[in-house]
């Protein structure tokens, strides 16, 4: 039986993500979303009082607080996706011993278990599928297999998507659904094969992305503008019908919990830092800063170009793409990136525990599309070199991202690489919490694993 290249690419990327799975030992963002999933299955409501750590009841973490109860402090998409998964694995929680552990540690173990399963079967799975969607979408731009495969590899391992695909993050999930919406619309257009169901699914996907991560209400508008540019007729109604379903759920969710359709979890964040984000939701004045914009591009802590040098070629690709027959798609990708980038340049955002500018993770697939135009102007070796540098930089976080650090690539991650060598979150967690593991062992396992992955990648590269 012939297995297509897309399947091989999926397996390669998915296996690497699983090897570097991270943050299941404790994550404010994941705990906030998954607590709501467990509460719904166990108690048929979204109250997470029993699942909030004692310290978080004081500091708030990423939870919301309303009328004496705690709720997830994030949009409900990530919580909703994990509900059926928890319902399936719930019998496994019966294997966790309560005697001698206590009720509270038992609850935290349930969250940890769901975190692992949600990362594997939702976050990492969707990220690997997104890489395959990117590979398949690029087929319609008339570039060969090797170049499409190279772009998929740079996306999967050479962007911030790498680290955030190894944990349960809403922005990774929303990125998949935004890109899926674009993929469905674009392939329907190039194949001249309009189907109402396809446009409805595109709308449903974009709408779900919006209720998973609030920035994608912006993306939803950009997608609709692109769709209007493509069709300009009643076919748009199918997209609207699909998009309105998750939005209606979102409004109902808000009313059920916060007694208001338009009041979200961000309005009731239990920590003060949320007010810095609320200015964009409440409709108040924004604080656009040109300095902040430069910081997000070039600073050692958050700079997109520092963490992912290849995007210099992406910006060049935008210029080239606007002069081709794919100018609509190029402009769409550019507007999607700029709208989100300018939005976050207009609010005071602060996350000391973040690796790079994680708020823009969701738009990174759209930075890959313009690379196709660059191949016609520069030699492939330059794309490969910048891609390798980007992969080197972004592979550091999955190896050492197991504590909250205020450091950046050059004052924390590279020094740690020279101290510990090749490792991953699981090895670090076991070594610090359970039993010491020699760096020689972690390095040997990592080298063997990466050698096998590299060999598999070469096999995929050489496939006709």
Tab-separated table of C-alpha atoms in Angstrom:
chain	number	residue	atom	x	y	z
A	1	UNK	CA	0.000	0.000	0.000
A	2	UNK	CA	1.359	3.395	-1.001
A	3	UNK	CA	1.684	5.899	1.839
A	4	UNK	CA	1.668	9.532	0.752
A	5	UNK	CA	4.290	12.048	1.777
A	6	UNK	CA	1.846	13.988	3.937
A	7	UNK	CA	1.507	11.007	6.269
A	8	UNK	CA	5.291	10.658	6.592
A	9	UNK	CA	5.621	14.357	7.376
A	10	UNK	CA	2.904	14.084	10.011
A	11	UNK	CA	4.614	11.119	11.712
A	12	UNK	CA	8.014	12.845	11.711
A	13	UNK	CA	6.737	16.062	13.262
A	14	UNK	CA	4.319	14.411	15.692
A	15	UNK	CA	7.002	12.064	17.081
A	16	UNK	CA	9.393	14.962	17.687
A	17	UNK	CA	6.676	16.936	19.489
A	18	UNK	CA	5.931	13.927	21.703
A	19	UNK	CA	9.602	13.471	22.607
A	20	UNK	CA	9.755	17.091	23.748
A	21	UNK	CA	6.333	17.209	25.428
A	22	UNK	CA	6.494	19.869	28.147
A	23	UNK	CA	4.680	21.842	30.835
A	24	UNK	CA	2.447	18.981	31.944
A	25	UNK	CA	4.006	19.309	35.402
A	26	UNK	CA	2.217	22.624	35.865
A	27	UNK	CA	1.090	25.447	33.614
A	28	UNK	CA	-1.131	28.408	34.452
A	29	UNK	CA	-2.651	28.457	30.974
A	30	UNK	CA	-3.250	24.709	30.668
A	31	UNK	CA	-4.508	24.356	34.241
A	32	UNK	CA	-6.993	27.158	33.657
A	33	UNK	CA	-8.469	25.599	30.520
A	34	UNK	CA	-8.400	21.975	31.622
A	35	UNK	CA	-9.870	22.659	35.053
A	36	UNK	CA	-12.996	23.850	33.273
A	37	UNK	CA	-13.102	20.624	31.222
A	38	UNK	CA	-12.858	18.444	34.322
A	39	UNK	CA	-15.428	20.530	36.198
A	40	UNK	CA	-17.942	20.203	33.369
A	41	UNK	CA	-17.633	16.407	33.143
A	42	UNK	CA	-17.501	15.838	36.907
A	43	UNK	CA	-19.979	18.486	38.085
A	44	UNK	CA	-21.865	19.637	34.959
A	45	UNK	CA	-20.759	23.238	35.467
A	46	UNK	CA	-17.690	25.377	34.839
A	47	UNK	CA	-16.900	26.272	38.482
A	48	UNK	CA	-13.285	25.314	39.181
A	49	UNK	CA	-12.989	26.226	42.885
A	50	UNK	CA	-11.799	22.704	43.777
A	51	UNK	CA	-9.140	22.691	41.073
A	52	UNK	CA	-7.414	26.008	41.821
A	53	UNK	CA	-4.114	25.774	43.660
A	54	UNK	CA	-3.997	27.594	46.985
A	55	UNK	CA	-1.404	30.067	45.735
A	56	UNK	CA	-3.526	30.872	42.712
A	57	UNK	CA	-6.481	31.744	44.940
A	58	UNK	CA	-4.341	34.645	46.145
A	59	UNK	CA	-2.526	35.693	42.984
A	60	UNK	CA	-5.236	34.687	40.509
A	61	UNK	CA	-2.897	32.970	38.036
A	62	UNK	CA	-4.938	32.681	34.808
A	63	UNK	CA	-8.330	32.158	36.412
A	64	UNK	CA	-11.417	34.370	36.431
A	65	UNK	CA	-13.381	35.167	39.608
A	66	UNK	CA	-17.072	36.064	39.669
A	67	UNK	CA	-19.664	36.021	42.472
A	68	UNK	CA	-17.506	33.998	44.828
A	69	UNK	CA	-16.394	31.322	42.344
A	70	UNK	CA	-13.390	30.682	40.129
A	71	UNK	CA	-13.684	29.937	36.406
A	72	UNK	CA	-11.246	29.479	33.560
A	73	UNK	CA	-9.735	32.851	32.741
A	74	UNK	CA	-9.384	32.060	29.042
A	75	UNK	CA	-11.805	31.890	26.137
A	76	UNK	CA	-13.723	28.582	26.143
A	77	UNK	CA	-12.400	26.922	22.972
A	78	UNK	CA	-9.523	25.105	24.667
A	79	UNK	CA	-11.792	23.981	27.497
A	80	UNK	CA	-14.481	22.785	25.086
A	81	UNK	CA	-12.090	20.653	23.017
A	82	UNK	CA	-10.795	18.806	26.063
A	83	UNK	CA	-14.251	17.892	27.464
A	84	UNK	CA	-14.827	14.776	25.287
A	85	UNK	CA	-11.201	13.734	25.800
A	86	UNK	CA	-11.549	13.871	29.580
A	87	UNK	CA	-14.846	11.979	29.382
A	88	UNK	CA	-12.986	9.184	27.555
A	89	UNK	CA	-9.993	8.990	29.903
A	90	UNK	CA	-11.937	9.591	33.135
A	91	UNK	CA	-11.949	5.848	34.013
A	92	UNK	CA	-8.146	6.083	34.170
A	93	UNK	CA	-8.440	8.502	37.084
A	94	UNK	CA	-9.874	5.634	39.122
A	95	UNK	CA	-6.404	4.104	39.001
A	96	UNK	CA	-4.951	7.084	40.885
A	97	UNK	CA	-4.770	6.129	44.580
A	98	UNK	CA	-6.549	8.572	46.881
A	99	UNK	CA	-5.606	6.840	50.142
A	100	UNK	CA	-2.485	8.391	51.572
A	101	UNK	CA	-2.497	11.107	48.912
A	102	UNK	CA	-5.415	13.307	49.884
A	103	UNK	CA	-8.232	14.865	47.886
A	104	UNK	CA	-6.331	17.948	46.694
A	105	UNK	CA	-3.243	16.088	45.345
A	106	UNK	CA	-5.637	13.622	43.710
A	107	UNK	CA	-7.322	16.492	41.860
A	108	UNK	CA	-3.956	17.869	40.734
A	109	UNK	CA	-2.978	14.433	39.434
A	110	UNK	CA	-6.198	14.389	37.380
A	111	UNK	CA	-5.254	17.748	35.869
A	112	UNK	CA	-1.743	16.448	35.118
A	113	UNK	CA	-3.146	13.336	33.442
A	114	UNK	CA	-5.545	15.337	31.294
A	115	UNK	CA	-2.748	17.789	30.481
A	116	UNK	CA	-0.635	14.979	29.019
A	117	UNK	CA	-3.510	13.521	26.983
A	118	UNK	CA	-4.705	16.950	25.809
A	119	UNK	CA	-1.210	17.905	24.693
A	120	UNK	CA	-0.723	14.653	22.790
A	121	UNK	CA	-4.167	14.272	21.210
A	122	UNK	CA	-5.126	17.915	20.741
A	123	UNK	CA	-2.272	20.414	20.775
A	124	UNK	CA	0.607	18.366	19.294
A	125	UNK	CA	-1.741	16.451	17.005
A	126	UNK	CA	-3.289	19.598	15.525
A	127	UNK	CA	0.137	21.213	15.154
A	128	UNK	CA	1.472	18.256	13.192
A	129	UNK	CA	-1.667	18.254	11.035
A	130	UNK	CA	-1.218	21.980	10.439
A	131	UNK	CA	2.272	21.303	9.053
A	132	UNK	CA	0.752	18.801	6.636
A	133	UNK	CA	-1.947	21.316	5.626
A	134	UNK	CA	0.809	23.842	4.928
A	135	UNK	CA	2.685	21.286	2.818
A	136	UNK	CA	-0.458	20.445	0.833
A	137	UNK	CA	-1.484	24.080	0.374
A	138	UNK	CA	1.922	24.942	-1.113
A	139	UNK	CA	1.317	22.346	-3.833
A	140	UNK	CA	-1.049	24.809	-5.499
A	141	UNK	CA	1.765	27.359	-5.809
A	142	UNK	CA	3.716	25.108	-8.190
A	143	UNK	CA	6.807	24.396	-6.090
A	144	UNK	CA	8.372	20.957	-5.780
A	145	UNK	CA	8.236	18.469	-2.929
A	146	UNK	CA	11.638	19.309	-1.443
A	147	UNK	CA	10.888	23.006	-1.127
A	148	UNK	CA	7.469	22.362	0.373
A	149	UNK	CA	8.973	19.882	2.820
A	150	UNK	CA	11.684	22.380	3.764
A	151	UNK	CA	9.091	25.082	4.506
A	152	UNK	CA	7.090	22.626	6.625
A	153	UNK	CA	10.195	21.711	8.626
A	154	UNK	CA	11.139	25.344	9.208
A	155	UNK	CA	7.608	26.062	10.361
A	156	UNK	CA	7.415	23.068	12.711
A	157	UNK	CA	10.856	23.380	14.293
A	158	UNK	CA	12.188	26.814	13.344
A	159	UNK	CA	9.409	28.982	14.782
A	160	UNK	CA	7.942	29.552	18.239
A	161	UNK	CA	5.390	26.947	17.218
A	162	UNK	CA	7.873	24.253	18.308
A	163	UNK	CA	7.805	24.917	22.045
A	164	UNK	CA	4.125	25.846	22.184
A	165	UNK	CA	3.133	22.679	20.306
A	166	UNK	CA	4.655	20.566	23.082
A	167	UNK	CA	2.234	21.926	25.698
A	168	UNK	CA	-1.479	22.670	25.852
A	169	UNK	CA	-1.768	26.228	24.495
A	170	UNK	CA	-4.838	27.926	23.079
A	171	UNK	CA	-2.859	29.843	20.461
A	172	UNK	CA	-1.573	26.661	18.867
A	173	UNK	CA	-5.113	25.294	18.722
A	174	UNK	CA	-6.532	28.522	17.280
A	175	UNK	CA	-3.723	28.657	14.700
A	176	UNK	CA	-4.813	25.300	13.320
A	177	UNK	CA	-8.425	26.401	12.900
A	178	UNK	CA	-7.532	29.773	11.352
A	179	UNK	CA	-5.230	28.100	8.849
A	180	UNK	CA	-7.763	25.360	8.144
A	181	UNK	CA	-10.324	28.036	7.296
A	182	UNK	CA	-7.922	29.683	4.847
A	183	UNK	CA	-6.954	26.292	3.387
A	184	UNK	CA	-10.572	25.349	2.701
A	185	UNK	CA	-11.352	28.678	1.043
A	186	UNK	CA	-8.173	28.779	-1.033
A	187	UNK	CA	-8.316	25.181	-2.293
A	188	UNK	CA	-11.997	25.628	-3.159
A	189	UNK	CA	-11.018	28.674	-5.195
A	190	UNK	CA	-8.050	27.189	-7.097
A	191	UNK	CA	-9.922	23.976	-7.870
A	192	UNK	CA	-12.991	25.973	-8.920
A	193	UNK	CA	-15.001	23.499	-6.887
A	194	UNK	CA	-17.473	25.464	-4.800
A	195	UNK	CA	-19.391	23.464	-2.198
A	196	UNK	CA	-21.634	25.041	0.446
A	197	UNK	CA	-20.384	22.567	3.056
A	198	UNK	CA	-16.761	23.594	2.494
A	199	UNK	CA	-17.491	27.282	3.065
A	200	UNK	CA	-19.622	26.452	6.105
A	201	UNK	CA	-16.757	24.409	7.555
A	202	UNK	CA	-14.386	27.301	6.827
A	203	UNK	CA	-16.681	29.636	8.757
A	204	UNK	CA	-17.078	27.144	11.597
A	205	UNK	CA	-13.298	26.767	11.818
A	206	UNK	CA	-12.625	30.517	11.835
A	207	UNK	CA	-15.385	31.087	14.376
A	208	UNK	CA	-14.013	28.396	16.670
A	209	UNK	CA	-10.553	29.973	16.461
A	210	UNK	CA	-12.082	33.265	17.601
A	211	UNK	CA	-13.703	31.732	20.684
A	212	UNK	CA	-10.435	29.962	21.519
A	213	UNK	CA	-8.213	33.039	21.394
A	214	UNK	CA	-9.713	36.540	21.398
A	215	UNK	CA	-7.188	37.968	18.898
A	216	UNK	CA	-8.770	35.843	16.200
A	217	UNK	CA	-11.887	37.924	16.121
A	218	UNK	CA	-9.500	40.155	14.169
A	219	UNK	CA	-8.444	37.204	12.003
A	220	UNK	CA	-12.092	36.308	11.435
A	221	UNK	CA	-12.626	39.764	9.941
A	222	UNK	CA	-9.569	39.438	7.689
A	223	UNK	CA	-10.686	36.002	6.478
A	224	UNK	CA	-14.149	37.330	5.687
A	225	UNK	CA	-12.606	40.225	3.730
A	226	UNK	CA	-10.540	37.732	1.701
A	227	UNK	CA	-13.615	35.590	1.076
A	228	UNK	CA	-15.595	38.653	-0.026
A	229	UNK	CA	-12.786	39.533	-2.420
A	230	UNK	CA	-12.909	36.011	-3.884
A	231	UNK	CA	-16.676	35.481	-4.244
A	232	UNK	CA	-18.682	38.711	-3.672
A	233	UNK	CA	-22.046	36.944	-3.789
A	234	UNK	CA	-24.519	35.024	-1.654
A	235	UNK	CA	-21.972	32.232	-1.190
A	236	UNK	CA	-20.687	34.334	1.695
A	237	UNK	CA	-23.796	33.373	3.643
A	238	UNK	CA	-22.564	29.787	3.994
A	239	UNK	CA	-19.384	31.037	5.672
A	240	UNK	CA	-21.387	33.332	7.961
A	241	UNK	CA	-23.723	30.470	8.912
A	242	UNK	CA	-20.759	28.340	9.932
A	243	UNK	CA	-18.997	31.125	11.842
A	244	UNK	CA	-22.067	32.174	13.795
A	245	UNK	CA	-22.499	28.781	15.504
A	246	UNK	CA	-19.386	28.937	17.744
A	247	UNK	CA	-19.999	32.633	18.369
A	248	UNK	CA	-23.537	31.886	19.590
A	249	UNK	CA	-22.071	29.240	21.902
A	250	UNK	CA	-19.540	31.799	23.129
A	251	UNK	CA	-22.263	34.347	23.898
A	252	UNK	CA	-24.290	31.712	25.716
A	253	UNK	CA	-21.223	30.628	27.696
A	254	UNK	CA	-20.608	34.227	28.791
A	255	UNK	CA	-24.223	34.719	29.829
A	256	UNK	CA	-24.381	31.398	31.684
A	257	UNK	CA	-21.306	32.243	33.773
A	258	UNK	CA	-21.054	36.048	33.899
A	259	UNK	CA	-24.706	37.098	33.436
A	260	UNK	CA	-23.858	39.058	30.292
A	261	UNK	CA	-23.460	38.055	26.654
A	262	UNK	CA	-20.571	40.463	26.066
A	263	UNK	CA	-18.756	40.054	29.381
A	264	UNK	CA	-15.852	37.617	28.984
A	265	UNK	CA	-13.517	35.823	31.359
A	266	UNK	CA	-10.922	38.537	30.730
A	267	UNK	CA	-13.198	41.103	32.341
A	268	UNK	CA	-13.125	39.080	35.557
A	269	UNK	CA	-9.507	38.017	35.637
A	270	UNK	CA	-8.441	37.360	39.224
A	271	UNK	CA	-5.076	39.036	38.732
A	272	UNK	CA	-4.438	42.709	38.112
A	273	UNK	CA	-2.179	42.193	35.119
A	274	UNK	CA	-5.248	41.226	33.064
A	275	UNK	CA	-6.345	44.844	33.031
A	276	UNK	CA	-3.512	45.490	30.623
A	277	UNK	CA	-5.276	43.274	28.126
A	278	UNK	CA	-8.798	44.369	28.962
A	279	UNK	CA	-8.294	47.769	27.345
A	280	UNK	CA	-8.630	46.108	23.970
A	281	UNK	CA	-11.767	44.215	24.956
A	282	UNK	CA	-13.570	46.931	26.851
A	283	UNK	CA	-13.258	49.280	23.902
A	284	UNK	CA	-11.130	51.772	25.809
A	285	UNK	CA	-8.193	53.693	24.433
A	286	UNK	CA	-5.196	51.752	23.234
A	287	UNK	CA	-1.588	52.619	23.819
A	288	UNK	CA	0.199	52.103	20.514
A	289	UNK	CA	3.935	52.273	20.908
A	290	UNK	CA	6.395	52.406	18.026
A	291	UNK	CA	9.137	51.500	20.494
A	292	UNK	CA	7.197	48.421	21.550
A	293	UNK	CA	6.790	47.445	17.897
A	294	UNK	CA	10.561	47.638	17.370
A	295	UNK	CA	11.044	45.686	20.587
A	296	UNK	CA	8.788	42.913	19.308
A	297	UNK	CA	10.865	42.676	16.143
A	298	UNK	CA	14.442	43.066	17.370
A	299	UNK	CA	14.784	42.752	21.167
A	300	UNK	CA	16.694	39.796	22.584
A	301	UNK	CA	13.746	38.861	24.792
A	302	UNK	CA	10.865	38.997	22.279
A	303	UNK	CA	12.245	39.929	18.851
A	304	UNK	CA	10.653	37.869	16.092
A	305	UNK	CA	13.616	38.394	13.780
A	306	UNK	CA	16.057	37.375	16.533
A	307	UNK	CA	14.228	34.132	17.328
A	308	UNK	CA	13.326	33.350	13.707
A	309	UNK	CA	15.855	34.953	11.319
A	310	UNK	CA	14.225	33.323	8.303
A	311	UNK	CA	11.277	35.742	8.465
A	312	UNK	CA	13.519	38.332	6.826
A	313	UNK	CA	12.942	36.210	3.721
A	314	UNK	CA	9.225	36.083	4.501
A	315	UNK	CA	9.026	39.889	4.407
A	316	UNK	CA	10.868	39.850	1.073
A	317	UNK	CA	8.422	37.176	-0.087
A	318	UNK	CA	5.481	39.441	0.709
A	319	UNK	CA	6.920	42.037	-1.660
A	320	UNK	CA	7.484	39.460	-4.400
A	321	UNK	CA	4.121	37.758	-3.931
A	322	UNK	CA	2.162	40.975	-4.392
A	323	UNK	CA	3.505	41.050	-7.961
A	324	UNK	CA	2.253	37.559	-8.879
A	325	UNK	CA	-1.131	36.030	-9.715
A	326	UNK	CA	-1.345	35.027	-6.051
A	327	UNK	CA	-1.415	38.629	-4.913
A	328	UNK	CA	-4.750	38.160	-3.121
A	329	UNK	CA	-3.389	35.331	-0.987
A	330	UNK	CA	-0.169	37.249	-0.346
A	331	UNK	CA	-2.082	40.319	0.749
A	332	UNK	CA	-4.317	38.183	2.964
A	333	UNK	CA	-1.310	36.656	4.764
A	334	UNK	CA	0.299	40.077	5.123
A	335	UNK	CA	-2.853	41.698	6.529
A	336	UNK	CA	-3.403	38.811	8.928
A	337	UNK	CA	0.116	39.200	10.288
A	338	UNK	CA	0.073	43.007	10.414
A	339	UNK	CA	-3.342	43.263	12.066
A	340	UNK	CA	-2.321	40.935	14.878
A	341	UNK	CA	1.141	42.458	15.189
A	342	UNK	CA	-0.219	46.009	15.410
A	343	UNK	CA	-2.866	44.893	17.882
A	344	UNK	CA	-0.262	43.584	20.298
A	345	UNK	CA	1.905	46.626	19.697
A	346	UNK	CA	-1.040	48.654	20.970
A	347	UNK	CA	-1.378	47.041	24.384
A	348	UNK	CA	0.979	46.677	27.291
A	349	UNK	CA	1.779	42.986	27.279
A	350	UNK	CA	4.016	41.333	29.829
A	351	UNK	CA	4.909	37.682	30.267
A	352	UNK	CA	8.205	36.997	32.006
A	353	UNK	CA	7.798	33.227	31.624
A	354	UNK	CA	7.283	33.337	27.867
A	355	UNK	CA	9.745	32.061	25.287
A	356	UNK	CA	9.630	34.785	22.662
A	357	UNK	CA	6.502	36.657	21.625
A	358	UNK	CA	3.999	33.854	22.169
A	359	UNK	CA	1.004	36.073	21.396
A	360	UNK	CA	1.913	35.946	17.705
A	361	UNK	CA	2.338	32.177	17.521
A	362	UNK	CA	-1.072	31.857	15.852
A	363	UNK	CA	-0.119	33.860	12.756
A	364	UNK	CA	3.208	32.139	12.086
A	365	UNK	CA	1.839	29.661	9.520
A	366	UNK	CA	0.990	32.672	7.359
A	367	UNK	CA	4.609	33.840	7.467
A	368	UNK	CA	5.594	30.620	5.710
A	369	UNK	CA	3.477	31.062	2.571
A	370	UNK	CA	5.468	33.993	1.080
A	371	UNK	CA	8.682	31.906	1.246
A	372	UNK	CA	7.556	30.173	-1.944
A	373	UNK	CA	8.214	33.329	-3.944
A	374	UNK	CA	11.721	33.732	-2.525
A	375	UNK	CA	12.985	30.501	-4.105
A	376	UNK	CA	12.692	32.095	-7.537
A	377	UNK	CA	14.954	35.004	-6.569
A	378	UNK	CA	17.634	33.550	-4.297
A	379	UNK	CA	19.456	30.245	-4.048
A	380	UNK	CA	17.910	27.525	-1.922
A	381	UNK	CA	21.045	27.305	0.240
A	382	UNK	CA	20.273	30.697	1.824
A	383	UNK	CA	16.807	29.556	2.864
A	384	UNK	CA	18.353	26.377	4.271
A	385	UNK	CA	20.984	28.283	6.273
A	386	UNK	CA	18.514	30.731	7.822
A	387	UNK	CA	16.162	27.808	8.436
A	388	UNK	CA	18.876	25.849	10.279
A	389	UNK	CA	19.683	28.863	12.471
A	390	UNK	CA	15.990	29.298	13.267
A	391	UNK	CA	15.650	25.591	14.103
A	392	UNK	CA	18.710	25.754	16.360
A	393	UNK	CA	17.312	28.735	18.275
A	394	UNK	CA	13.806	27.330	18.680
A	395	UNK	CA	14.950	23.831	19.652
A	396	UNK	CA	16.501	25.239	22.841
A	397	UNK	CA	13.173	25.954	24.548
A	398	UNK	CA	11.794	22.378	24.344
A	399	UNK	CA	15.018	21.168	25.943
A	400	UNK	CA	15.166	23.561	28.893
A	401	UNK	CA	11.766	25.227	29.240
A	402	UNK	CA	10.830	23.668	32.560
A	403	UNK	CA	11.065	26.674	34.867
A	404	UNK	CA	9.862	30.243	34.650
A	405	UNK	CA	12.833	32.238	33.397
A	406	UNK	CA	13.205	35.859	32.523
A	407	UNK	CA	16.182	35.060	30.324
A	408	UNK	CA	16.515	35.099	26.561
A	409	UNK	CA	18.400	33.012	24.046
A	410	UNK	CA	21.854	34.316	24.779
A	411	UNK	CA	21.809	34.802	28.551
A	412	UNK	CA	19.945	31.612	29.530
A	413	UNK	CA	19.282	29.048	26.814
A	414	UNK	CA	22.666	28.850	25.083
A	415	UNK	CA	24.622	28.782	28.400
A	416	UNK	CA	22.273	26.031	29.618
A	417	UNK	CA	22.898	24.076	26.399
A	418	UNK	CA	26.639	24.118	27.035
A	419	UNK	CA	26.093	23.069	30.653
A	420	UNK	CA	23.572	20.243	30.164
A	421	UNK	CA	23.819	19.312	26.523
A	422	UNK	CA	20.841	17.690	24.803
A	423	UNK	CA	17.879	16.899	27.020
A	424	UNK	CA	14.115	17.455	27.298
A	425	UNK	CA	11.433	18.527	29.766
A	426	UNK	CA	10.678	15.004	30.972
A	427	UNK	CA	14.314	14.197	31.743
A	428	UNK	CA	14.695	17.522	33.554
A	429	UNK	CA	11.530	16.980	35.565
A	430	UNK	CA	12.528	13.464	36.642
A	431	UNK	CA	16.057	14.540	37.450
A	432	UNK	CA	14.960	17.455	39.637
A	433	UNK	CA	11.832	15.952	41.242
A	434	UNK	CA	12.310	12.167	41.370
A	435	UNK	CA	15.787	10.763	40.787
A	436	UNK	CA	18.952	12.264	39.349
A	437	UNK	CA	19.681	11.348	35.726
A	438	UNK	CA	23.216	11.765	34.461
A	439	UNK	CA	23.618	14.217	31.564
A	440	UNK	CA	25.528	11.470	29.749
A	441	UNK	CA	22.377	9.353	29.661
A	442	UNK	CA	20.080	12.180	28.513
A	443	UNK	CA	22.585	13.216	25.848
A	444	UNK	CA	22.948	9.666	24.553
A	445	UNK	CA	19.176	9.111	24.340
A	446	UNK	CA	18.695	12.497	22.653
A	447	UNK	CA	21.463	11.858	20.106
A	448	UNK	CA	20.061	8.436	19.204
A	449	UNK	CA	16.545	9.866	18.881
A	450	UNK	CA	17.625	12.849	16.763
A	451	UNK	CA	19.743	10.560	14.545
A	452	UNK	CA	16.697	8.414	13.828
A	453	UNK	CA	14.575	11.500	13.157
A	454	UNK	CA	17.221	12.909	10.813
A	455	UNK	CA	17.415	9.612	8.908
A	456	UNK	CA	13.646	9.546	8.546
A	457	UNK	CA	13.715	13.161	7.340
A	458	UNK	CA	16.316	12.302	4.699
A	459	UNK	CA	14.105	9.437	3.543
A	460	UNK	CA	11.129	11.788	3.156
A	461	UNK	CA	13.330	14.370	1.397
A	462	UNK	CA	14.436	11.842	-1.225
A	463	UNK	CA	10.989	10.443	-1.978
A	464	UNK	CA	9.905	11.042	-5.573
